[in-house]
PDB file of C-alpha atoms and ligand atoms in Angstrom:
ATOM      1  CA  UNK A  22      -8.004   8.146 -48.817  1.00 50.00           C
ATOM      2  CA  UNK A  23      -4.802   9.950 -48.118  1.00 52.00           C
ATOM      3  CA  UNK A  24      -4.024  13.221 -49.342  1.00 59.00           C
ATOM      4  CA  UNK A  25      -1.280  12.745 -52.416  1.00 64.00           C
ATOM      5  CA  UNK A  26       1.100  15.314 -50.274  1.00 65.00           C
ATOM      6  CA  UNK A  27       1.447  12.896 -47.914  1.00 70.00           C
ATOM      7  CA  UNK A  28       3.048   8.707 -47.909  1.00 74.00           C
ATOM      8  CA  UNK A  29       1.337   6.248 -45.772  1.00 69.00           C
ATOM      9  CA  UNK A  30       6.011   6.784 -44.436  1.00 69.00           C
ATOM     10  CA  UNK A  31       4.705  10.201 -43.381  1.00 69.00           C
ATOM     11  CA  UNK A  32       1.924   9.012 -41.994  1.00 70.00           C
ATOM     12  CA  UNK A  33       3.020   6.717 -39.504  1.00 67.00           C
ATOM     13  CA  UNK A  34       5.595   9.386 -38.859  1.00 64.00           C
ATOM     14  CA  UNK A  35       3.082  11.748 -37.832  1.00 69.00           C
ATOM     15  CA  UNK A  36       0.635   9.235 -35.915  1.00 69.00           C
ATOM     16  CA  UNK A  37       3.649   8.222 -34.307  1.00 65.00           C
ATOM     17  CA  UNK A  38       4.419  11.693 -32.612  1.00 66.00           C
ATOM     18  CA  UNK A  39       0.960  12.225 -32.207  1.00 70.00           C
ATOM     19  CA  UNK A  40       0.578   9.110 -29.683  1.00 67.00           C
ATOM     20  CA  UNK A  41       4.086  10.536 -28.296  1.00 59.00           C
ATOM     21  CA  UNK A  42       2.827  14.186 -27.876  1.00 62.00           C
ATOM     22  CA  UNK A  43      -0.597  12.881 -26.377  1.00 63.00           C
ATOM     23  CA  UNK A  44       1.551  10.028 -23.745  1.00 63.00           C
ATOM     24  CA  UNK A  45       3.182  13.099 -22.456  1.00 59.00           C
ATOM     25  CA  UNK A  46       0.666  15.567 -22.034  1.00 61.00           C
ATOM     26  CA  UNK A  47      -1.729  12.939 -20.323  1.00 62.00           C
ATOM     27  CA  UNK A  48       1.123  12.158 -17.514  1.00 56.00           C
ATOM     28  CA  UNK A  49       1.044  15.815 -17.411  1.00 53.00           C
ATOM     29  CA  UNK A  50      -2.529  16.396 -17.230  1.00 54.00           C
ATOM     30  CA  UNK A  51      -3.044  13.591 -14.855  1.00 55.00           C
ATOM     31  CA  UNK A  52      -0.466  14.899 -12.622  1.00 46.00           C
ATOM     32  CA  UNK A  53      -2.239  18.252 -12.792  1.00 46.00           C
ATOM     33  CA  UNK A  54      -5.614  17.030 -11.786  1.00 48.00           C
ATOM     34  CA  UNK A  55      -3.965  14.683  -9.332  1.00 47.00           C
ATOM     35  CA  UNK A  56      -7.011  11.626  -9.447  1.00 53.00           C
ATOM     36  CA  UNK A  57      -6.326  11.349  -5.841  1.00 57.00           C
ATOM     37  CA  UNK A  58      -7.997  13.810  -3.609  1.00 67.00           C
ATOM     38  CA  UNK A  59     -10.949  11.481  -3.024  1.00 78.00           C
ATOM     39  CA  UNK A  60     -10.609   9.229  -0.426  1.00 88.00           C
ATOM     40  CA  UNK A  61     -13.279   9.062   2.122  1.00 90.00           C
ATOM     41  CA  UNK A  62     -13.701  12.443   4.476  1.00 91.00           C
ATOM     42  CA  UNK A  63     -16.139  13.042   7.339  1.00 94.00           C
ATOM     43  CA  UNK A  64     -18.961  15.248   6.169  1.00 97.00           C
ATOM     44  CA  UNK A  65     -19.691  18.375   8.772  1.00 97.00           C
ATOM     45  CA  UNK A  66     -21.556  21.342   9.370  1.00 97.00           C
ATOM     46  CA  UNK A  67     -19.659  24.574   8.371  1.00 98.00           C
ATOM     47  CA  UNK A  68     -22.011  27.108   9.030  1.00 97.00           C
ATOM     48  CA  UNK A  69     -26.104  27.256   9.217  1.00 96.00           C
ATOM     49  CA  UNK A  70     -27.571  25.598   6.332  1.00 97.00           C
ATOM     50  CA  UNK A  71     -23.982  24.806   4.824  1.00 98.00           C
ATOM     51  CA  UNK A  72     -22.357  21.587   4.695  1.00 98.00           C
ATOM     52  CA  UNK A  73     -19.087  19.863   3.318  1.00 98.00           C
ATOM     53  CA  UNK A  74     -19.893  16.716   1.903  1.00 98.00           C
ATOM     54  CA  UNK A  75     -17.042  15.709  -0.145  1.00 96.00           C
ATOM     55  CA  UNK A  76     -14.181  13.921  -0.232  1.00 95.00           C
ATOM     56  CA  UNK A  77     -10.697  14.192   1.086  1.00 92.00           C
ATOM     57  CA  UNK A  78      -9.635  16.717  -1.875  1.00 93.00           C
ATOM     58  CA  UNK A  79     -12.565  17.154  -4.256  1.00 94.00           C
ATOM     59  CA  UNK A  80     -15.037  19.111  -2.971  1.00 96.00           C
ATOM     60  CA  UNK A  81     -19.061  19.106  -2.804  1.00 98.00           C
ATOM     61  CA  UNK A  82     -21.138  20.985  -0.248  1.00 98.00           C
ATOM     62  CA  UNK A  83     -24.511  20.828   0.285  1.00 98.00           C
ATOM     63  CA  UNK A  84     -26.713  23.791   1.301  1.00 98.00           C
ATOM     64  CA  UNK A  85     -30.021  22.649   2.994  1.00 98.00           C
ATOM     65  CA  UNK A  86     -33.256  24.514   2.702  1.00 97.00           C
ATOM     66  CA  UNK A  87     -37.002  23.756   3.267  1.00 97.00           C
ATOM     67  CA  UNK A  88     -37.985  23.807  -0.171  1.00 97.00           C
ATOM     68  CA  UNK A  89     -34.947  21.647  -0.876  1.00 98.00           C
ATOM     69  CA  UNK A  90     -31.216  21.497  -1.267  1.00 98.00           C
ATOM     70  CA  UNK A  91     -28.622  22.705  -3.538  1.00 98.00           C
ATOM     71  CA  UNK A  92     -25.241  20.580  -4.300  1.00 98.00           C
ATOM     72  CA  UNK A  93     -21.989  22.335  -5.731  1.00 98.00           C
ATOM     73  CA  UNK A  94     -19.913  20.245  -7.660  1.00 97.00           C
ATOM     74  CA  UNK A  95     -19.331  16.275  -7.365  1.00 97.00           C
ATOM     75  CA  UNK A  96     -15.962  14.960  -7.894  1.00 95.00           C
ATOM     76  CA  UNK A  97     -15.055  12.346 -10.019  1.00 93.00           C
ATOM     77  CA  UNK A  98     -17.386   9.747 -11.542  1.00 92.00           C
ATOM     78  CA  UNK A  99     -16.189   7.812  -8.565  1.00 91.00           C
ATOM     79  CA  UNK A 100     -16.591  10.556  -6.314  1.00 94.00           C
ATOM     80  CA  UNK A 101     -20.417  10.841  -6.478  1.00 95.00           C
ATOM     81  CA  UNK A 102     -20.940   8.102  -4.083  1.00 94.00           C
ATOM     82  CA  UNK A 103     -19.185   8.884  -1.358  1.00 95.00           C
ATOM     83  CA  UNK A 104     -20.957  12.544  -2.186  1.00 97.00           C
ATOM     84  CA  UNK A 105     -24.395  10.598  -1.566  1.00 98.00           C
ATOM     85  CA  UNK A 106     -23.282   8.605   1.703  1.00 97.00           C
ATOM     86  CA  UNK A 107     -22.110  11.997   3.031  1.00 98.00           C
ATOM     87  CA  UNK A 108     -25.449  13.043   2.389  1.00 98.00           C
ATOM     88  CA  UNK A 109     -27.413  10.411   4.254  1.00 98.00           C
ATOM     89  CA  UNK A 110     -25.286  10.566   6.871  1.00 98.00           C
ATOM     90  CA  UNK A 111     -25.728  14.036   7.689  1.00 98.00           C
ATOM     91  CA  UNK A 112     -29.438  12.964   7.798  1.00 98.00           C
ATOM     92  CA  UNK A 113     -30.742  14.518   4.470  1.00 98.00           C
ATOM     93  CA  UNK A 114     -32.258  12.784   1.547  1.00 98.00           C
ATOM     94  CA  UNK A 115     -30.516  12.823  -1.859  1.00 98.00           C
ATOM     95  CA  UNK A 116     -33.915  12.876  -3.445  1.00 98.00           C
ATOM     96  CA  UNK A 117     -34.317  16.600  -1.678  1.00 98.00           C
ATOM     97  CA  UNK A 118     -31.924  18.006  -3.555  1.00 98.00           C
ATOM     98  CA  UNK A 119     -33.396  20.013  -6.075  1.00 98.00           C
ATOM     99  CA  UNK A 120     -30.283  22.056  -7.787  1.00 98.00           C
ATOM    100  CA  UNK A 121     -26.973  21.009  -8.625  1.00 98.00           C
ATOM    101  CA  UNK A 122     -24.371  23.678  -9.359  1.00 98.00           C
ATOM    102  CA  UNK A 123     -20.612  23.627 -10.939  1.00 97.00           C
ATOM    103  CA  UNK A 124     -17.675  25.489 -10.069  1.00 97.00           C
ATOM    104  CA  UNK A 125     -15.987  24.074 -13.176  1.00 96.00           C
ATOM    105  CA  UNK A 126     -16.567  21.139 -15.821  1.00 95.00           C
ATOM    106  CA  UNK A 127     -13.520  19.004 -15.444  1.00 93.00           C
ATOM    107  CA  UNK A 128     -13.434  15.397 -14.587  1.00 92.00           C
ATOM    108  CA  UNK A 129     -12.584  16.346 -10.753  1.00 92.00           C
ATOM    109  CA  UNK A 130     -15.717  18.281  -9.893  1.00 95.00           C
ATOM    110  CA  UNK A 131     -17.801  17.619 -13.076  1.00 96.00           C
ATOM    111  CA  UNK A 132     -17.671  14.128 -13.604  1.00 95.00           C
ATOM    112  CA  UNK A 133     -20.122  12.802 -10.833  1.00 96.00           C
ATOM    113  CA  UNK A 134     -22.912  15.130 -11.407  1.00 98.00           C
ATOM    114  CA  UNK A 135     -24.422  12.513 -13.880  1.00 97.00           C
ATOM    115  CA  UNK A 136     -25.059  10.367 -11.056  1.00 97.00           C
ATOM    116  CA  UNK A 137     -26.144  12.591  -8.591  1.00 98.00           C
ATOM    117  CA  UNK A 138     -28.639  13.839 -10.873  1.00 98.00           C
ATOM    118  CA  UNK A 139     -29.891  10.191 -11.734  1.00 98.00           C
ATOM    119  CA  UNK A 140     -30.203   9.564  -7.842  1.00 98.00           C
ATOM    120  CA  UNK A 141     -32.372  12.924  -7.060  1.00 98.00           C
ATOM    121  CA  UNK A 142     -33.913  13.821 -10.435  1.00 97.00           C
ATOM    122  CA  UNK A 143     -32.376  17.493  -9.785  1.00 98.00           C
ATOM    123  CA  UNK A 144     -31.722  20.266 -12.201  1.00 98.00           C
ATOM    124  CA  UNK A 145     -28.096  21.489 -13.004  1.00 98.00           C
ATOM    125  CA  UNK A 146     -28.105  24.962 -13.774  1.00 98.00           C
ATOM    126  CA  UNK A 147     -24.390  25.821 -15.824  1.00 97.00           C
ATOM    127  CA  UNK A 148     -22.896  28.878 -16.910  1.00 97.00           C
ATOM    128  CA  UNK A 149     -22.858  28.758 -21.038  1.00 94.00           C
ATOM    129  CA  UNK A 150     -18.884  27.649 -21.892  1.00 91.00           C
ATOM    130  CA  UNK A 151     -19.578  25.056 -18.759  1.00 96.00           C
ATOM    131  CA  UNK A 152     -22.773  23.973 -20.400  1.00 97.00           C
ATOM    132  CA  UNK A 153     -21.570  23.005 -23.178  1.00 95.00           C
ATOM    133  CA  UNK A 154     -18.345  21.205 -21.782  1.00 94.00           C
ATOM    134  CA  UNK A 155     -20.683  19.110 -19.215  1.00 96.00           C
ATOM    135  CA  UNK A 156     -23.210  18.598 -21.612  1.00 96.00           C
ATOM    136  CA  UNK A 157     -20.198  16.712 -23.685  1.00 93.00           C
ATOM    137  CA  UNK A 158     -19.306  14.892 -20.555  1.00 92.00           C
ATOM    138  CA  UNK A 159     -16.275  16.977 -20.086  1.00 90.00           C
ATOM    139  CA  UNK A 160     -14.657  18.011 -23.813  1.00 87.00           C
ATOM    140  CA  UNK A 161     -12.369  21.315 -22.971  1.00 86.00           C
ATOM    141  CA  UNK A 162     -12.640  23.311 -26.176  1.00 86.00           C
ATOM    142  CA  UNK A 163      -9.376  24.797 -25.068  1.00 84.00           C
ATOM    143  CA  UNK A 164      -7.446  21.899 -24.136  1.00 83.00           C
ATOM    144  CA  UNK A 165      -4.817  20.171 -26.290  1.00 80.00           C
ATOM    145  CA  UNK A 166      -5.944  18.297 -29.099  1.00 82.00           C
ATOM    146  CA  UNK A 167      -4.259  14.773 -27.746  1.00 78.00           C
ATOM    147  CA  UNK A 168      -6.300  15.876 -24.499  1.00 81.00           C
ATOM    148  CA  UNK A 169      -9.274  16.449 -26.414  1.00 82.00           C
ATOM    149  CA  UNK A 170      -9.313  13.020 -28.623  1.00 79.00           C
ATOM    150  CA  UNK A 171      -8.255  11.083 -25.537  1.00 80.00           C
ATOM    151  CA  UNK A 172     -11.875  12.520 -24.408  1.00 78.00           C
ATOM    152  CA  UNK A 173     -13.570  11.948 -27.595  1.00 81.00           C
ATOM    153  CA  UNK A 174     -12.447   8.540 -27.717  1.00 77.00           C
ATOM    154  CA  UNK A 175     -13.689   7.646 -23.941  1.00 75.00           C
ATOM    155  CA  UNK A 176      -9.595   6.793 -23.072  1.00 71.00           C
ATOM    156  CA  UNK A 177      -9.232   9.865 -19.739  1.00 77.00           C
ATOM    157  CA  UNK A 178     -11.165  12.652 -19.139  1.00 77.00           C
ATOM    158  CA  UNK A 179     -14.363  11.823 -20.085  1.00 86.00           C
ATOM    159  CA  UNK A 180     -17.338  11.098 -17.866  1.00 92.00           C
ATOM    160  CA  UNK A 181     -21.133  10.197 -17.829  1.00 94.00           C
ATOM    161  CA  UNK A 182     -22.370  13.757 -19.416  1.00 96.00           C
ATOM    162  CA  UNK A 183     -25.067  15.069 -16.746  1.00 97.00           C
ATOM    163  CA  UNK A 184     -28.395  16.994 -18.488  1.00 98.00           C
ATOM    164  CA  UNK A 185     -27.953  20.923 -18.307  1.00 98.00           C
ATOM    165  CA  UNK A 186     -31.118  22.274 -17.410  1.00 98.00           C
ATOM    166  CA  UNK A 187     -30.662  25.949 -17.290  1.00 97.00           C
ATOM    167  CA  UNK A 188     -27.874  28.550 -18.574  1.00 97.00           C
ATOM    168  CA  UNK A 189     -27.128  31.241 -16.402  1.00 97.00           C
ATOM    169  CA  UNK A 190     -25.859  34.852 -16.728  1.00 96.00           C
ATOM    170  CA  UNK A 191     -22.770  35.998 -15.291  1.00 97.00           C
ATOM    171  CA  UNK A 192     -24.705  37.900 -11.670  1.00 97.00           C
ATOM    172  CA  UNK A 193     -27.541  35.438 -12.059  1.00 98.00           C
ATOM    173  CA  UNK A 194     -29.358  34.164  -8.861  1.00 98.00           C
ATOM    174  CA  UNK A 195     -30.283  30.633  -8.323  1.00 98.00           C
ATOM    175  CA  UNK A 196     -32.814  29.929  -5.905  1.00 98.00           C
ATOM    176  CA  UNK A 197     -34.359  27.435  -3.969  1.00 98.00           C
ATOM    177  CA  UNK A 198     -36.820  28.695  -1.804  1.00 97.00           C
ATOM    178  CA  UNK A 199     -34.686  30.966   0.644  1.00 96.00           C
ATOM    179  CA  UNK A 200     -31.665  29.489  -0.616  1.00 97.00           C
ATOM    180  CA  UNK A 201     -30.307  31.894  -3.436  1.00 98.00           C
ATOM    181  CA  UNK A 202     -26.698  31.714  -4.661  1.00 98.00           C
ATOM    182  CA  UNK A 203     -25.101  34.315  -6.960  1.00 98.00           C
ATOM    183  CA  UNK A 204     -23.361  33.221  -9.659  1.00 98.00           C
ATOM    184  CA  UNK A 205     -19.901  34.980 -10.899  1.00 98.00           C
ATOM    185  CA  UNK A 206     -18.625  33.920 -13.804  1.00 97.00           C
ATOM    186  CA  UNK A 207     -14.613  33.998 -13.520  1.00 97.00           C
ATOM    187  CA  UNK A 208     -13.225  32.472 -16.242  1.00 95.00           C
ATOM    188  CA  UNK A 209      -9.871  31.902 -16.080  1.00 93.00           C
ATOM    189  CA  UNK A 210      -9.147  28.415 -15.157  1.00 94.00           C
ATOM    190  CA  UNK A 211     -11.524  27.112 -17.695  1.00 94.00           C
ATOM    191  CA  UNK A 212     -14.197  30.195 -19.554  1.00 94.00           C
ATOM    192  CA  UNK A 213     -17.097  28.923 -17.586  1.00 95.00           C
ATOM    193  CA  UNK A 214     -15.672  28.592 -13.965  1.00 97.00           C
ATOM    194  CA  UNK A 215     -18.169  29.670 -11.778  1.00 98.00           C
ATOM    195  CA  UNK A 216     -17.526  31.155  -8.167  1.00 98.00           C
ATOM    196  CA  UNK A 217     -20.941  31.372  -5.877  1.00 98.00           C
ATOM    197  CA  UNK A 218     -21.889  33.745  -3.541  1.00 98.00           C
ATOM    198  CA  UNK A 219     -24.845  33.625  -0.949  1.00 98.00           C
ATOM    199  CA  UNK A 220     -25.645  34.451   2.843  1.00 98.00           C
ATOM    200  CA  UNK A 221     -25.290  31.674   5.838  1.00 97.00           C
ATOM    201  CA  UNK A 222     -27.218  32.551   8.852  1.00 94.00           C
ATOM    202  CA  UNK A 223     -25.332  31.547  11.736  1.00 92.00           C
ATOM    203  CA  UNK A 224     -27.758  32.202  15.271  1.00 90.00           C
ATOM    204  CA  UNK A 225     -28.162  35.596  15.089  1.00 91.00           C
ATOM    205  CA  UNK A 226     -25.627  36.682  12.718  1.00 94.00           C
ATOM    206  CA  UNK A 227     -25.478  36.450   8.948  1.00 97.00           C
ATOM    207  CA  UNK A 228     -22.040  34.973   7.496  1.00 98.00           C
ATOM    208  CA  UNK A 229     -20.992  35.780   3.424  1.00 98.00           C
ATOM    209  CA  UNK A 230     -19.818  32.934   1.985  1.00 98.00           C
ATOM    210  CA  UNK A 231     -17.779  32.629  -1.480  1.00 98.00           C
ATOM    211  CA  UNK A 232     -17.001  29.303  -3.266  1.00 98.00           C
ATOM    212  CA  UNK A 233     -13.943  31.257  -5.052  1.00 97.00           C
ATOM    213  CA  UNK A 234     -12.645  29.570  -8.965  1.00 95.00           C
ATOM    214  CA  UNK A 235      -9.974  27.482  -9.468  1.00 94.00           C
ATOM    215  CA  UNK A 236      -7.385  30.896 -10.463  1.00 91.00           C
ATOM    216  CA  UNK A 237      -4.367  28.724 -11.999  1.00 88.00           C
ATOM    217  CA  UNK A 238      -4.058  27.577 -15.251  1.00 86.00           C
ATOM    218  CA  UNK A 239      -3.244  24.236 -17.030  1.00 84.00           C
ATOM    219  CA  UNK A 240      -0.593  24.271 -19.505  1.00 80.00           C
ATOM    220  CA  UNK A 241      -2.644  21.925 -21.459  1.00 82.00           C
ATOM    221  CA  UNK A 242      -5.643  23.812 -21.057  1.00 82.00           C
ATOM    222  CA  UNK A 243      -5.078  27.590 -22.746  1.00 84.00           C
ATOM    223  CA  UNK A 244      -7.209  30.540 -24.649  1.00 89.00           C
ATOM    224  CA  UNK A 245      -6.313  33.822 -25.829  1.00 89.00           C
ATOM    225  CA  UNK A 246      -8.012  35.908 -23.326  1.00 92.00           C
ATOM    226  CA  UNK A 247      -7.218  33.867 -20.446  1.00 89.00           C
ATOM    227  CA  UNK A 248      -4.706  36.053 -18.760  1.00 90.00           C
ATOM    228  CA  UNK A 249      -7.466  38.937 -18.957  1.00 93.00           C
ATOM    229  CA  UNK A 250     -10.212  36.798 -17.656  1.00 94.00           C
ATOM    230  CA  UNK A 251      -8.103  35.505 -14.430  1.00 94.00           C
ATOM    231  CA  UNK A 252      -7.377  39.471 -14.104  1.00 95.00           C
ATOM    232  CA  UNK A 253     -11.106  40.472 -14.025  1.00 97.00           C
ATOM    233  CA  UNK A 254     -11.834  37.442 -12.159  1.00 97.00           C
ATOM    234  CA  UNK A 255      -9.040  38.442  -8.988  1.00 97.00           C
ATOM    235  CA  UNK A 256     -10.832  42.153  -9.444  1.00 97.00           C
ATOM    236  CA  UNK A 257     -14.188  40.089  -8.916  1.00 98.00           C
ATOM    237  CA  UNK A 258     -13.322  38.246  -6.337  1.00 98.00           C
ATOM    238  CA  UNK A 259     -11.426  41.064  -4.099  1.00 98.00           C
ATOM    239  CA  UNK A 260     -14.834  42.591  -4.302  1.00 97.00           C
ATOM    240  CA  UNK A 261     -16.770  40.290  -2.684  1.00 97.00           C
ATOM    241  CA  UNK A 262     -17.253  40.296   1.224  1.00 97.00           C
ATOM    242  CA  UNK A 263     -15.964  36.848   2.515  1.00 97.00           C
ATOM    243  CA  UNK A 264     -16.498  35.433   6.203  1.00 98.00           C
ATOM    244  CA  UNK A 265     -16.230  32.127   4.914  1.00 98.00           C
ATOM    245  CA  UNK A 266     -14.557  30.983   1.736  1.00 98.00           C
ATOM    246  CA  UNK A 267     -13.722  27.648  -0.182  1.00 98.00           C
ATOM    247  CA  UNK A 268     -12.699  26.064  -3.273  1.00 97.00           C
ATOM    248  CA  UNK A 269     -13.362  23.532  -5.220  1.00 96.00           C
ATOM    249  CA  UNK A 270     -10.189  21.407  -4.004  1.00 94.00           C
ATOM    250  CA  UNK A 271     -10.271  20.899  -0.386  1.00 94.00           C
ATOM    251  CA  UNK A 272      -6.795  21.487   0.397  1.00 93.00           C
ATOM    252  CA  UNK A 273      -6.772  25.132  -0.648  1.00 94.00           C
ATOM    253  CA  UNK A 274      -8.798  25.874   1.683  1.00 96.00           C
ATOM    254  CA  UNK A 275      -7.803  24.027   4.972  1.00 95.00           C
ATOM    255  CA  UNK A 276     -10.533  21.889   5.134  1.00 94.00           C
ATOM    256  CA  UNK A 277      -9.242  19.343   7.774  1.00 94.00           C
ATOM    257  CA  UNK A 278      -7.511  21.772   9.470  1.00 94.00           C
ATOM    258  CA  UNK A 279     -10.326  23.922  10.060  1.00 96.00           C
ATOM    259  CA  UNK A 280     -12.822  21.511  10.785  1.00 95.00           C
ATOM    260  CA  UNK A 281     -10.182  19.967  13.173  1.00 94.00           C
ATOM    261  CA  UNK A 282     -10.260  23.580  14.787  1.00 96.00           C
ATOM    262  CA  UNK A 283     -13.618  23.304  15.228  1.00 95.00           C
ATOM    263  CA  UNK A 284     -14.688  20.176  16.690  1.00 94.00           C
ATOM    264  CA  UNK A 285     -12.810  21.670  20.069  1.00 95.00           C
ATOM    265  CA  UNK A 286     -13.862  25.239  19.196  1.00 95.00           C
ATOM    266  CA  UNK A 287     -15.873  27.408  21.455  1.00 94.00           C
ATOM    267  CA  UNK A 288     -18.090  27.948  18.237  1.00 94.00           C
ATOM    268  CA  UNK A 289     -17.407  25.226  15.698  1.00 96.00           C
ATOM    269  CA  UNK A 290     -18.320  27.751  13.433  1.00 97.00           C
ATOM    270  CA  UNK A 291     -15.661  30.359  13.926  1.00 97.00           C
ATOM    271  CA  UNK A 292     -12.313  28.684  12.735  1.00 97.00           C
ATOM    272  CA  UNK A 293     -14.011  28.304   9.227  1.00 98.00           C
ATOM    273  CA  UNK A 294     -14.295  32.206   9.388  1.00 97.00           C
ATOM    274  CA  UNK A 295     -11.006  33.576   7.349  1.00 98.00           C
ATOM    275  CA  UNK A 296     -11.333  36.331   5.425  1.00 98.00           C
ATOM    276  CA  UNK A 297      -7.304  36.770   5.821  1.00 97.00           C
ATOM    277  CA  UNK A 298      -6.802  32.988   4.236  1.00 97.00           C
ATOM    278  CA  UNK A 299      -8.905  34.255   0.954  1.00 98.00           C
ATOM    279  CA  UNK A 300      -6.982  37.360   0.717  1.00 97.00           C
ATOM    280  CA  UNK A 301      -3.897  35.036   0.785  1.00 97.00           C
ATOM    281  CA  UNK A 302      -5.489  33.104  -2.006  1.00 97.00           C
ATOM    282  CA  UNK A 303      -6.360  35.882  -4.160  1.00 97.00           C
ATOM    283  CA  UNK A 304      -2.737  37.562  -3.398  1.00 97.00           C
ATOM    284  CA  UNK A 305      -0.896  33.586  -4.324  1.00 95.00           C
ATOM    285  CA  UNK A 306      -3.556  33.912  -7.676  1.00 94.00           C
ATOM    286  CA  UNK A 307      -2.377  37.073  -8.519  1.00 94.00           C
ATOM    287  CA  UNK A 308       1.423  36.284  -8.169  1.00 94.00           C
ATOM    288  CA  UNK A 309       0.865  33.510 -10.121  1.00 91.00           C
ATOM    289  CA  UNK A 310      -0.804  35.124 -12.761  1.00 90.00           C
ATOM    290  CA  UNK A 311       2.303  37.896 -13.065  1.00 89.00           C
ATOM    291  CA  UNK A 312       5.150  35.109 -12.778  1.00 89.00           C
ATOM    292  CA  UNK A 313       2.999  33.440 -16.042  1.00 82.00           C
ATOM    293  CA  UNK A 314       3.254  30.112 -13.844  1.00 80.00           C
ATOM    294  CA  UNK A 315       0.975  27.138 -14.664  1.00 79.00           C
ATOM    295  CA  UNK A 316      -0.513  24.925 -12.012  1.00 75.00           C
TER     296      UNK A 316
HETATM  297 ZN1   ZN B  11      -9.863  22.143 -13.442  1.00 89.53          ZN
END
């Protein structure tokens, strides 16, 4: 039943732009979260216990422990297996891993947790806002509604919705055995993003490592207190010590150029040290963030 304010004329008018409005902001959108970035990449040691084991653009790295193993994030749907080869061929057994972490729930680091998860029975521990989002298999309560009912309806955006285990707290510690990450909530990006922090020991030195947020915005992916949050979370992040940083996209980070670096370095671990490159990303954040440019 329509309402009587409105003619079936009016109607199709409206549905009409709506299918317009959502054509655009998908091309947008899928632009923005370029569905490239995943083409096959070595896996490598970075440092210790810490490994990249993702693809050529969106990331996953696996941290190794005797107790078991911790993954953060998982690319794409599609990404997931090139996640698990990476795996195996760094010797270690999916089934190890015993925690699966999230910097943040959209399709390009959410979407192939489901079937990581299904291949190791491990738990995925989520901040609340990225809870909920993965738990939906990937609705953005802040996106765009054309975004969001592309989702609903299965059409982009959507992916196999993983089980969330546990919620964490903003300064919360996940552990596995002597594995223990520290979780920073720095929403900005999306509310829930998630940057880690935990110790690498590296022979007889220990190495801090931050997995920093995604600090740019979508324009089809906005909240009211976004531009606070990305403040708070630059102020969070400048606060943290960092030998060794990354990001959930490879690229940001220099990930073939560094491990280039070090497969002729002295100390293969020592070009991935670069406190001055996160500086650099926190300082290209922060302009952003003052120039209100979208990303
Ligand atoms: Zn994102």
């Amino acid at each position: 039943m329509l309402p009587n304010f409105i003619t079936p004329r009016q109607l199709a008018v409206l549905i009409s732009i709506l299918a317009v409005v959502a054509l655009v902001f998908t091309g947008r959108w899928l632009n923005a979260t370029k569905i490239g970035g995943q083409g096959p990449a070595e896996p490598f040691r970075i440092a210790g216990n810490f490994y990249y084991v993702g693809a050529t653009d969106a990331a996953a790295f696996l941290i190794t422990g005797p107790e078991g193993h911790v993954v953060l994030d998982a690319g794409y749907p599609t990404t997931a297996r090139l996640v698990m080869a990476s795996i195996a061929k760094l010797g270690f057994d999916i089934k190890d891993v015993k925690v699966l972490l999230n910097s943040e729930p959209h399709p390009d680091h959410g979407g192939g947790l489901a079937a990581l998860q299904q291949a190791s029975g491990a738990e995925l521990w989520a901040s609340d806002a990225s809870a909920d989002s993965l738990a939906s298999g990937g609705d953005d309560p802040d996106a765009v509604l054309p975004l969001r009912v592309l989702n609903w309806i299965g059409v982009a955006g959507s992916y196999p919705p993983p089980r969330v285990d546990h919620r964490f707290k903003d300064g919360d510690t996940v552990r596995v055995g002597p594995i223990a990450l520290t979780a920073h909530v720095t929403g900005g990006h999306t509310r829930g993003c998630t940057s880690w922090s935990f110790p690498v020991r590296d022979g007889d030195r220990t190495l801090n490592v931050v997995s920093a947020c995604d600090l740019g915005v979508l324009a089809t992916s906005t909240y009211p207190e976004q531009a606070a949050d990305r403040e708070r979370s630059i102020r969070v992040l400048r606060g943290l010590p960092a030998d060794i940083w990354v990001t959930c996209h490879a690229r940001w980070w220099g990930r073939y150029r560094k491990f280039v670096a070090s497969t002729t370095a002295k100390n293969p671990v020592d070009p991935f040290i670069d406190p001055d490159g996160y500086r650099a990303y926190l300082d290209a954040a922060e302009v952003e963030l003052r120039e209100g440019r979208t990303h």
